[in-house]
Coordinates of C-alpha atoms and ligand atoms in Angstrom, one line a residue:
X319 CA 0.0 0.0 0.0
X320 CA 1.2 3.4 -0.7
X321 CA 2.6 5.5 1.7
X322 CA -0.1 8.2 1.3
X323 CA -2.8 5.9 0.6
X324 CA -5.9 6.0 2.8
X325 CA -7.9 2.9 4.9
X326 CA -10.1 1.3 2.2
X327 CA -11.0 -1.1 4.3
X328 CA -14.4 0.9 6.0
X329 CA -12.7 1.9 8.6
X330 CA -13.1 5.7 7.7
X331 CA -16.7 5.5 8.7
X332 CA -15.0 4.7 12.5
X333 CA -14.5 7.5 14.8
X334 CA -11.2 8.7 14.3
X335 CA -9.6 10.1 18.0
X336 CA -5.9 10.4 16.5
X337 CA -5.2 10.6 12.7
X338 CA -1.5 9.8 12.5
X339 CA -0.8 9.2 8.5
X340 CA 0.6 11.9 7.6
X341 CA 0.8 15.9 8.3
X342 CA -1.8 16.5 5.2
X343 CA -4.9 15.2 7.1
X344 CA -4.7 19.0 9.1
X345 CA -8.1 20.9 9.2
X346 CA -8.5 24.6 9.0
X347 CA -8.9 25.7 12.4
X348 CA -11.9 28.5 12.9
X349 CA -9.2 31.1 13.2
X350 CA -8.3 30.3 9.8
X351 CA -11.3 30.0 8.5
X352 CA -12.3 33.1 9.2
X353 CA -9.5 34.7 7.8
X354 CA -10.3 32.7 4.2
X355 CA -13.9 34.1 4.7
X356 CA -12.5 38.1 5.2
X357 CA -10.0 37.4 2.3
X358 CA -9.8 40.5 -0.3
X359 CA -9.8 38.8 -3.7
X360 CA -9.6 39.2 -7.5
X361 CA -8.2 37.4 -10.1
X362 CA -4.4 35.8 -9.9
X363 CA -4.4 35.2 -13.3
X364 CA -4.2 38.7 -13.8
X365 CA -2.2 39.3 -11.0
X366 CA -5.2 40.6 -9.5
X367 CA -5.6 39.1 -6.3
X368 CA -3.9 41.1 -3.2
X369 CA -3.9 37.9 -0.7
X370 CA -1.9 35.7 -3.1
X371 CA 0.4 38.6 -4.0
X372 CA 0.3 39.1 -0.1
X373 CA 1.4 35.9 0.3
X374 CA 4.0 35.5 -2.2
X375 CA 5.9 38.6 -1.2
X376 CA 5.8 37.8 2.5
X377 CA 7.4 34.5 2.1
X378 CA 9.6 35.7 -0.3
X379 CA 10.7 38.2 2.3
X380 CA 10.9 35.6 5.3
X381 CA 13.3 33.2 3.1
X382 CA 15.3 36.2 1.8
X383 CA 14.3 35.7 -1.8
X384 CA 13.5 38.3 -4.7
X385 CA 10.0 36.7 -5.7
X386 CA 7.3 34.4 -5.1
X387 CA 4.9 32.2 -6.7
X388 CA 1.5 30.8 -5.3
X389 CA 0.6 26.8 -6.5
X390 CA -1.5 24.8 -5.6
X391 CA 0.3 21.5 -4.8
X392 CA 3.9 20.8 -3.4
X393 CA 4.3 18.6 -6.7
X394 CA 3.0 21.1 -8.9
X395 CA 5.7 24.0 -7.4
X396 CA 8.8 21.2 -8.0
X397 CA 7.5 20.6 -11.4
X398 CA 7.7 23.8 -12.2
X399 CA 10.8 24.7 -10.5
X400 CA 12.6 21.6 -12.4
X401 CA 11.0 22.5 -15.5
X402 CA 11.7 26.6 -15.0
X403 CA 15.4 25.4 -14.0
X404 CA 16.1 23.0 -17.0
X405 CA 15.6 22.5 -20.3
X406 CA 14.2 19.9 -22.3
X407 CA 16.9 16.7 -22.6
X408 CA 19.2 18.4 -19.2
X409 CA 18.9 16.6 -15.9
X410 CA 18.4 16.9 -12.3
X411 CA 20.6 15.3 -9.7
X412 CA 18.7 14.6 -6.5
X413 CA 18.0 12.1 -3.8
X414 CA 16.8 8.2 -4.7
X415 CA 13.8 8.4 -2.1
X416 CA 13.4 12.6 -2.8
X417 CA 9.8 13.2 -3.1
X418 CA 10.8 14.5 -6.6
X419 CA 12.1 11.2 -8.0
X420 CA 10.1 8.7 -5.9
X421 CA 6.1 10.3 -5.2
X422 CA 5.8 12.7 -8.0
X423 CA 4.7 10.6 -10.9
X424 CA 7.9 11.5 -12.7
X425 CA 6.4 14.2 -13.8
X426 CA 9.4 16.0 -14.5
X427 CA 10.3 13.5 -17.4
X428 CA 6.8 13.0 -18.4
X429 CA 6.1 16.8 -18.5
X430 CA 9.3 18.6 -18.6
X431 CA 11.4 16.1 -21.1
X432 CA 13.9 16.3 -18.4
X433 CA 16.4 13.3 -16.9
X434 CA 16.1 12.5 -13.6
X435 CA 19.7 11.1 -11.9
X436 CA 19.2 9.6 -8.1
X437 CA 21.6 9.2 -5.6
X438 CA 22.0 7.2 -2.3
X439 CA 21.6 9.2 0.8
X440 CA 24.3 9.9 3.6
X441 CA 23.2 8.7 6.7
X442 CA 21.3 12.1 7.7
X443 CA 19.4 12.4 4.5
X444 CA 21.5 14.4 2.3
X445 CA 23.7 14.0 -0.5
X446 CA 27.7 14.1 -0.4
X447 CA 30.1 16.0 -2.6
X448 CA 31.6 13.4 -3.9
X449 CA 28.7 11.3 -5.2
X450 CA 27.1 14.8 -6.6
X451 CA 30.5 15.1 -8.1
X452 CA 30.7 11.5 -9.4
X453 CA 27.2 12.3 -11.1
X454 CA 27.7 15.0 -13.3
X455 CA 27.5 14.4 -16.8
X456 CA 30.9 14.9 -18.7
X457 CA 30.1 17.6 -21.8
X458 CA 29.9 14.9 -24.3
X459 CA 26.6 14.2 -26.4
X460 CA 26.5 10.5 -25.2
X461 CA 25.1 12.7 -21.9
X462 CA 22.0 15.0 -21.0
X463 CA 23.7 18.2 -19.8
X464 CA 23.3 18.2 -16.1
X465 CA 22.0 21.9 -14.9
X466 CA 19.9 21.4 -11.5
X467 CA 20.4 19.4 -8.0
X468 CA 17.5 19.1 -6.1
X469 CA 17.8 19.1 -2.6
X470 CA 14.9 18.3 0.0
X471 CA 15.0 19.5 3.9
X472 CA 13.4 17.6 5.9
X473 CA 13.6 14.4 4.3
X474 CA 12.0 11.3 5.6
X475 CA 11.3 13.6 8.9
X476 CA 15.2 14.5 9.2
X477 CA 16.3 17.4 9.6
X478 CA 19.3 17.6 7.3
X479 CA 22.4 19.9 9.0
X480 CA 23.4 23.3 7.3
X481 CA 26.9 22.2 7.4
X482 CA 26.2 19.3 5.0
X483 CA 23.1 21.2 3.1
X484 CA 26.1 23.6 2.0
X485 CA 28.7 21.4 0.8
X486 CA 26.2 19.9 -1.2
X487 CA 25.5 22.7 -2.8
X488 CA 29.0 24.4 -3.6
X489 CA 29.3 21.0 -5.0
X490 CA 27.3 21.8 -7.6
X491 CA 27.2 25.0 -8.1
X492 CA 31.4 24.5 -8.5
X493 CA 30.4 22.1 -11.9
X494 CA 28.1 24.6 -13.1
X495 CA 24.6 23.6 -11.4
X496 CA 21.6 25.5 -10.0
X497 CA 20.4 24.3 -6.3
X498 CA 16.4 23.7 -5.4
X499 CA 15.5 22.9 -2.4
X500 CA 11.7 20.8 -1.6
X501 CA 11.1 22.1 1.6
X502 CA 7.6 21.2 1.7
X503 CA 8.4 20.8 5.6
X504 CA 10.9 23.6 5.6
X505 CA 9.8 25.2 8.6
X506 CA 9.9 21.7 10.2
X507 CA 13.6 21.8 9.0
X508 CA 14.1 25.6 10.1
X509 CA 12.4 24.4 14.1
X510 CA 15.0 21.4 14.5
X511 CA 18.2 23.1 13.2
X512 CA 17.2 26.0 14.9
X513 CA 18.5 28.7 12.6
X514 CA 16.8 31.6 10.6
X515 CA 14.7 30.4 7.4
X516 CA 17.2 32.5 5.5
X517 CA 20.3 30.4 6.7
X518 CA 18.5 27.1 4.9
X519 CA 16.4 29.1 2.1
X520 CA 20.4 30.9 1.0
X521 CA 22.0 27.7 0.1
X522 CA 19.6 27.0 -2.7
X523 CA 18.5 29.4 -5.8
X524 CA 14.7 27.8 -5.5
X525 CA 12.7 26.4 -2.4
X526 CA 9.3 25.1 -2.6
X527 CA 7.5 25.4 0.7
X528 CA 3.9 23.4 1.5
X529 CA 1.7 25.6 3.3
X530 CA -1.1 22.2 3.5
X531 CA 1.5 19.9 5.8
X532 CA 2.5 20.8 9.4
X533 CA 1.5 24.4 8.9
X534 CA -2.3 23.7 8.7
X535 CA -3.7 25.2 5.3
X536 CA -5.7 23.2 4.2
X537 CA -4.2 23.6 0.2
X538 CA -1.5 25.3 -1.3
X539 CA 2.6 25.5 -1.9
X540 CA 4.6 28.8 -2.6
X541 CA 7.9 28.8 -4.9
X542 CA 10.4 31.4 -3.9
X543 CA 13.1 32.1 -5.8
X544 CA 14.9 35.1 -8.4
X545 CA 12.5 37.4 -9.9
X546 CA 13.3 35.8 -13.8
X547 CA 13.1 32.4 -12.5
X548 CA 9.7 33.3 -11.0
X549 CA 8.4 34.7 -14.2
X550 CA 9.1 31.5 -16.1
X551 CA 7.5 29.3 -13.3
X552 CA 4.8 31.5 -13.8
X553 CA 4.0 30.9 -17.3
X554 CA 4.8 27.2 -16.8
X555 CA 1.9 27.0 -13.8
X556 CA -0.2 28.5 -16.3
X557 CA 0.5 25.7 -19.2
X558 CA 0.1 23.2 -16.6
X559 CA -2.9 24.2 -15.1
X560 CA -2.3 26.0 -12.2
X561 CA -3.4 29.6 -12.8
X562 CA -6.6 29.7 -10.1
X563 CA -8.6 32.7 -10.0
X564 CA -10.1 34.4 -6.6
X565 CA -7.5 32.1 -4.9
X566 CA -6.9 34.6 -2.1
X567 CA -9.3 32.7 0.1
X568 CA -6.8 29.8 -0.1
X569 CA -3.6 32.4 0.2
X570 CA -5.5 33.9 3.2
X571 CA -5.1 30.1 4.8
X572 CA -1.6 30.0 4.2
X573 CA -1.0 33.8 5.6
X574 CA -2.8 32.4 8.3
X575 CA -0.5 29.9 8.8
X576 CA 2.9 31.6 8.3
X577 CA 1.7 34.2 10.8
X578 CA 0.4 31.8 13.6
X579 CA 1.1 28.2 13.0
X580 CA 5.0 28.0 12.6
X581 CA 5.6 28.3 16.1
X582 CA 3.6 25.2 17.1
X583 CA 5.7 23.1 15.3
X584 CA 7.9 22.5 18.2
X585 CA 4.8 21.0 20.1
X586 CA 4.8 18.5 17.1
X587 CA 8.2 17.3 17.2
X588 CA 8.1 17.1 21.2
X589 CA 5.2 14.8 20.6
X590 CA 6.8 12.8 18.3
X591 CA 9.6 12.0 20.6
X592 CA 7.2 11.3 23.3
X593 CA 5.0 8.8 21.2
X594 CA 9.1 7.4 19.9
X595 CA 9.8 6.5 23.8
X596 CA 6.6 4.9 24.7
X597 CA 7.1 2.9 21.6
X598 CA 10.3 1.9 22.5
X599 CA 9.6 1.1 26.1
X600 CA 6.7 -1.7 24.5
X601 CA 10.0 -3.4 23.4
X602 CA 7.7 -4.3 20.0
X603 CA 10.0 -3.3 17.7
X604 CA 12.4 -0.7 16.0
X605 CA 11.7 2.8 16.7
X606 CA 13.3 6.2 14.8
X607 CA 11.7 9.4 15.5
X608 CA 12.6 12.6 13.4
X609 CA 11.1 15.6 14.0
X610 CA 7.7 15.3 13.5
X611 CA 7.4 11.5 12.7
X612 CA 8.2 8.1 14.3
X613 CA 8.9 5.4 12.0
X614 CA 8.4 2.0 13.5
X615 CA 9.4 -1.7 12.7
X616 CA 7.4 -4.4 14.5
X617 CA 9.7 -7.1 15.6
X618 CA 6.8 -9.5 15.5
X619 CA 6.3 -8.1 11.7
X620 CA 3.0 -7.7 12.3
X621 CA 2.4 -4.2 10.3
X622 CA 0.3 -4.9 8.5
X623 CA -2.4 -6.2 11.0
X624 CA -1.3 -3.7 13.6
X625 CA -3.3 -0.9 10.7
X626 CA -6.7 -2.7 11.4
X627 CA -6.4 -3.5 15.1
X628 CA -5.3 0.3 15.7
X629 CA -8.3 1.8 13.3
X630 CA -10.6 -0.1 15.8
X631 CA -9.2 1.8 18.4
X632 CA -9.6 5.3 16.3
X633 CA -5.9 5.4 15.7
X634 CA -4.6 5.6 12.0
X635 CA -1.5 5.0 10.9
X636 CA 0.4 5.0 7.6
X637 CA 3.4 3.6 5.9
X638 CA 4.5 0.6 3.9
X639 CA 5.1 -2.7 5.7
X640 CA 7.3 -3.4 6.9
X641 CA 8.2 -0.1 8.6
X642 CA 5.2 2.3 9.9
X643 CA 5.3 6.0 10.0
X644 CA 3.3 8.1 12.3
X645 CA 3.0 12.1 11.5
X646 CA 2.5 14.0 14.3
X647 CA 0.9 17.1 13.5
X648 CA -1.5 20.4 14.8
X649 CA -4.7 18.0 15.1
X650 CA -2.9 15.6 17.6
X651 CA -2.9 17.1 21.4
X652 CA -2.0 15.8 24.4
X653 CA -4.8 13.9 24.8
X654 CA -5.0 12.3 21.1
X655 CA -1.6 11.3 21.7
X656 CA -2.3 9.5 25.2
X657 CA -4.9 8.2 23.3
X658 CA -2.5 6.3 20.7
X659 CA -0.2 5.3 22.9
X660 CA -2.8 3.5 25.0
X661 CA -3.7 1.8 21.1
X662 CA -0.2 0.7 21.3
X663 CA -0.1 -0.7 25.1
X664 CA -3.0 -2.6 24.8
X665 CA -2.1 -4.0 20.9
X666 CA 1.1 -5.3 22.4
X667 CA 0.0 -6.0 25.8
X668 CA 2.6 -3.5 27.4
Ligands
PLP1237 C1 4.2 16.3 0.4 C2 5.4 16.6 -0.2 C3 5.5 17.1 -1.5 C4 4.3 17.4 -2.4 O1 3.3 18.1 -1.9 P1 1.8 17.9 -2.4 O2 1.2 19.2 -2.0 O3 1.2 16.7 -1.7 O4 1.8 17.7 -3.9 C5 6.8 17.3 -2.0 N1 7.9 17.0 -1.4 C6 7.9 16.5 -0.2 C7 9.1 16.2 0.5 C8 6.6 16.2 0.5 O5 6.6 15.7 1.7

């Protein structure tokens, strides 16, 4: 089953007491919903509406970048950033399990004509000099011309150091390559390493940030990047589909969001290591935990009938067997949490 994949199985007509799949299962909260309802709108198309261009100057300005561009998915915004990057026979070097090469649909060949080049992860999630080195195409017509590496922070819930970010890049940009980063959980990045979002956001030329993950809203990713770059990515949102019209009631979430949802993000990844410890004093299995998420390996390799037994309970869970992932998120409190890790104690018999 896929990793984003939801419980066919009837148990969505259960009562659900602690929805732990994923980070995307977030509701708008009244506060935000009544900022979408008092949203000033017009039409984006025609640069009309002052919410989105509200929204794509402020986080612009917050990641230290020249120009934004509103989208409404996380894939969508990397499409368009790979296909705004390169052109048509180049190549991007990123990641094996990157969101980009693995969850996207290779869209970037299918839609952007462009090579897609995947490297094995270091052991916090990035991707080493050497290997970035190792993978750039010689100039030689054998080749596709490699022109972008794509970079994603966090990755599989880690939090990938600044220290190793940067060498990545000055790897590539020393053969000649632009840097994008996915952070579709930057801010869940930017909470962990504790810096400033302009310390990650300045060691890449892109960065696509989800506003519909940890933050809350309930749809929408912005683009940042330089002011020609963003011009192009906005005529290729446009030939894929992605102009919207009054779309300030959506922007108006994700203002929303920057302005009062980034700080809770903390609560999330203390949760996360809570729900990690109770896990691992079951003695059930192998536990990692990652800022917001807890992947965990049943020792009794029972994954795939601990989905069923914890949906009776009202707890759901995702990930492929045979390791599960649990996103803790805005909608899981205290007691939602207690909640789950009574699911597990009585599952296991702890
Ligand atoms: C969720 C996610 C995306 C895509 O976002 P959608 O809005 O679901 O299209 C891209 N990259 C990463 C790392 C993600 O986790």
């Amino acid at each position: 089953m896929s990793v984003y994949a939801g419980m066919n199985d009837g148990t969505a007509r259960l009562n659900i007491l602690c929805d732990l799949r994923s980070d995307t299962v977030t509701r708008p909260d009244a506060a935000m919903r009544q900022a979408m309802a008092a949203a000033e709108v017009g039409d984006d198309v025609y640069g009309d509406d002052p919410e989105v261009n509200r929204l794509e100057a402020e986080l612009a300005e917050m990641l230290g970048k020249e120009a934004g561009l509103f989208l409404p998915s996380g894939t969508q915004s990397n499409l368009v950033a790979v296909m705004s990057h390169c052109g048509r026979g180049e190549e991007v070097i990123l990641g094996r399990p990157y969101h980009v090469f693995r969850y996207e649909a290779a869209g970037a060949s299918v839609l952007g004509s462009v090579a897609l080049s995947p490297l094995d992860l270091t052991p916090s999630g990035g991707l080493s000099p050497e290997a970035i080195r190792n993978a750039v195409q010689p100039d030689d017509p054998h080749h596709p011309v490699s022109r972008l590496l794509s970079l994603e922070n966090t990755t599989g819930g880690m939090a990938v150091p600044l220290p190793e970010t940067r060498a990545a890049a000055d790897a590539a940009r020393a053969a000649g390559l632009a840097v994008h980063l996915d952070g579709a959980r930057f801010f869940n990045a930017v909470t962990a390493l504790g810096c400033a979002p302009g310390d990650l956001a300045g060691i890449a030329d892109t960065v696509s940030v989800c506003l519909s993950k940890g933050l809350g809203a309930p749809v929408g990713s912005v683009l940042v990047g330089p002011k020609d770059l963003i011009a192009r990515a906005r005529r290729h949102r446009k030939m894929l589909g992605g102009g919207m019209r009054q779309a300030g009631v959506l922007a108006a979430a994700g203002r929303h969001a920057l302005a009062h949802n980034i700080a809770g993000l903390a609560a999330d990844h203390t949760r996360a290591r809570t729900l990690a410890a109770a896990l691992t004093a079951l003695g059930a299995g192998r536990v990692r935990q990652a800022t917001n998420m807890v992947f965990f390996a049943p020792d009794a390799g029972d994954a795939a009938a601990l989905k069923p037994a914890l949906a009776r309970r009202g707890v759901l869970i995702g990930g492929p067997a045979p390791e599960l992932r649990f996103v803790l998120h805005r909608d899981i409190g205290d007691d939602a949490l207690d909640l789950a890790i009574a699911a597990f104690r009585d599952h296991y018999g702890g």
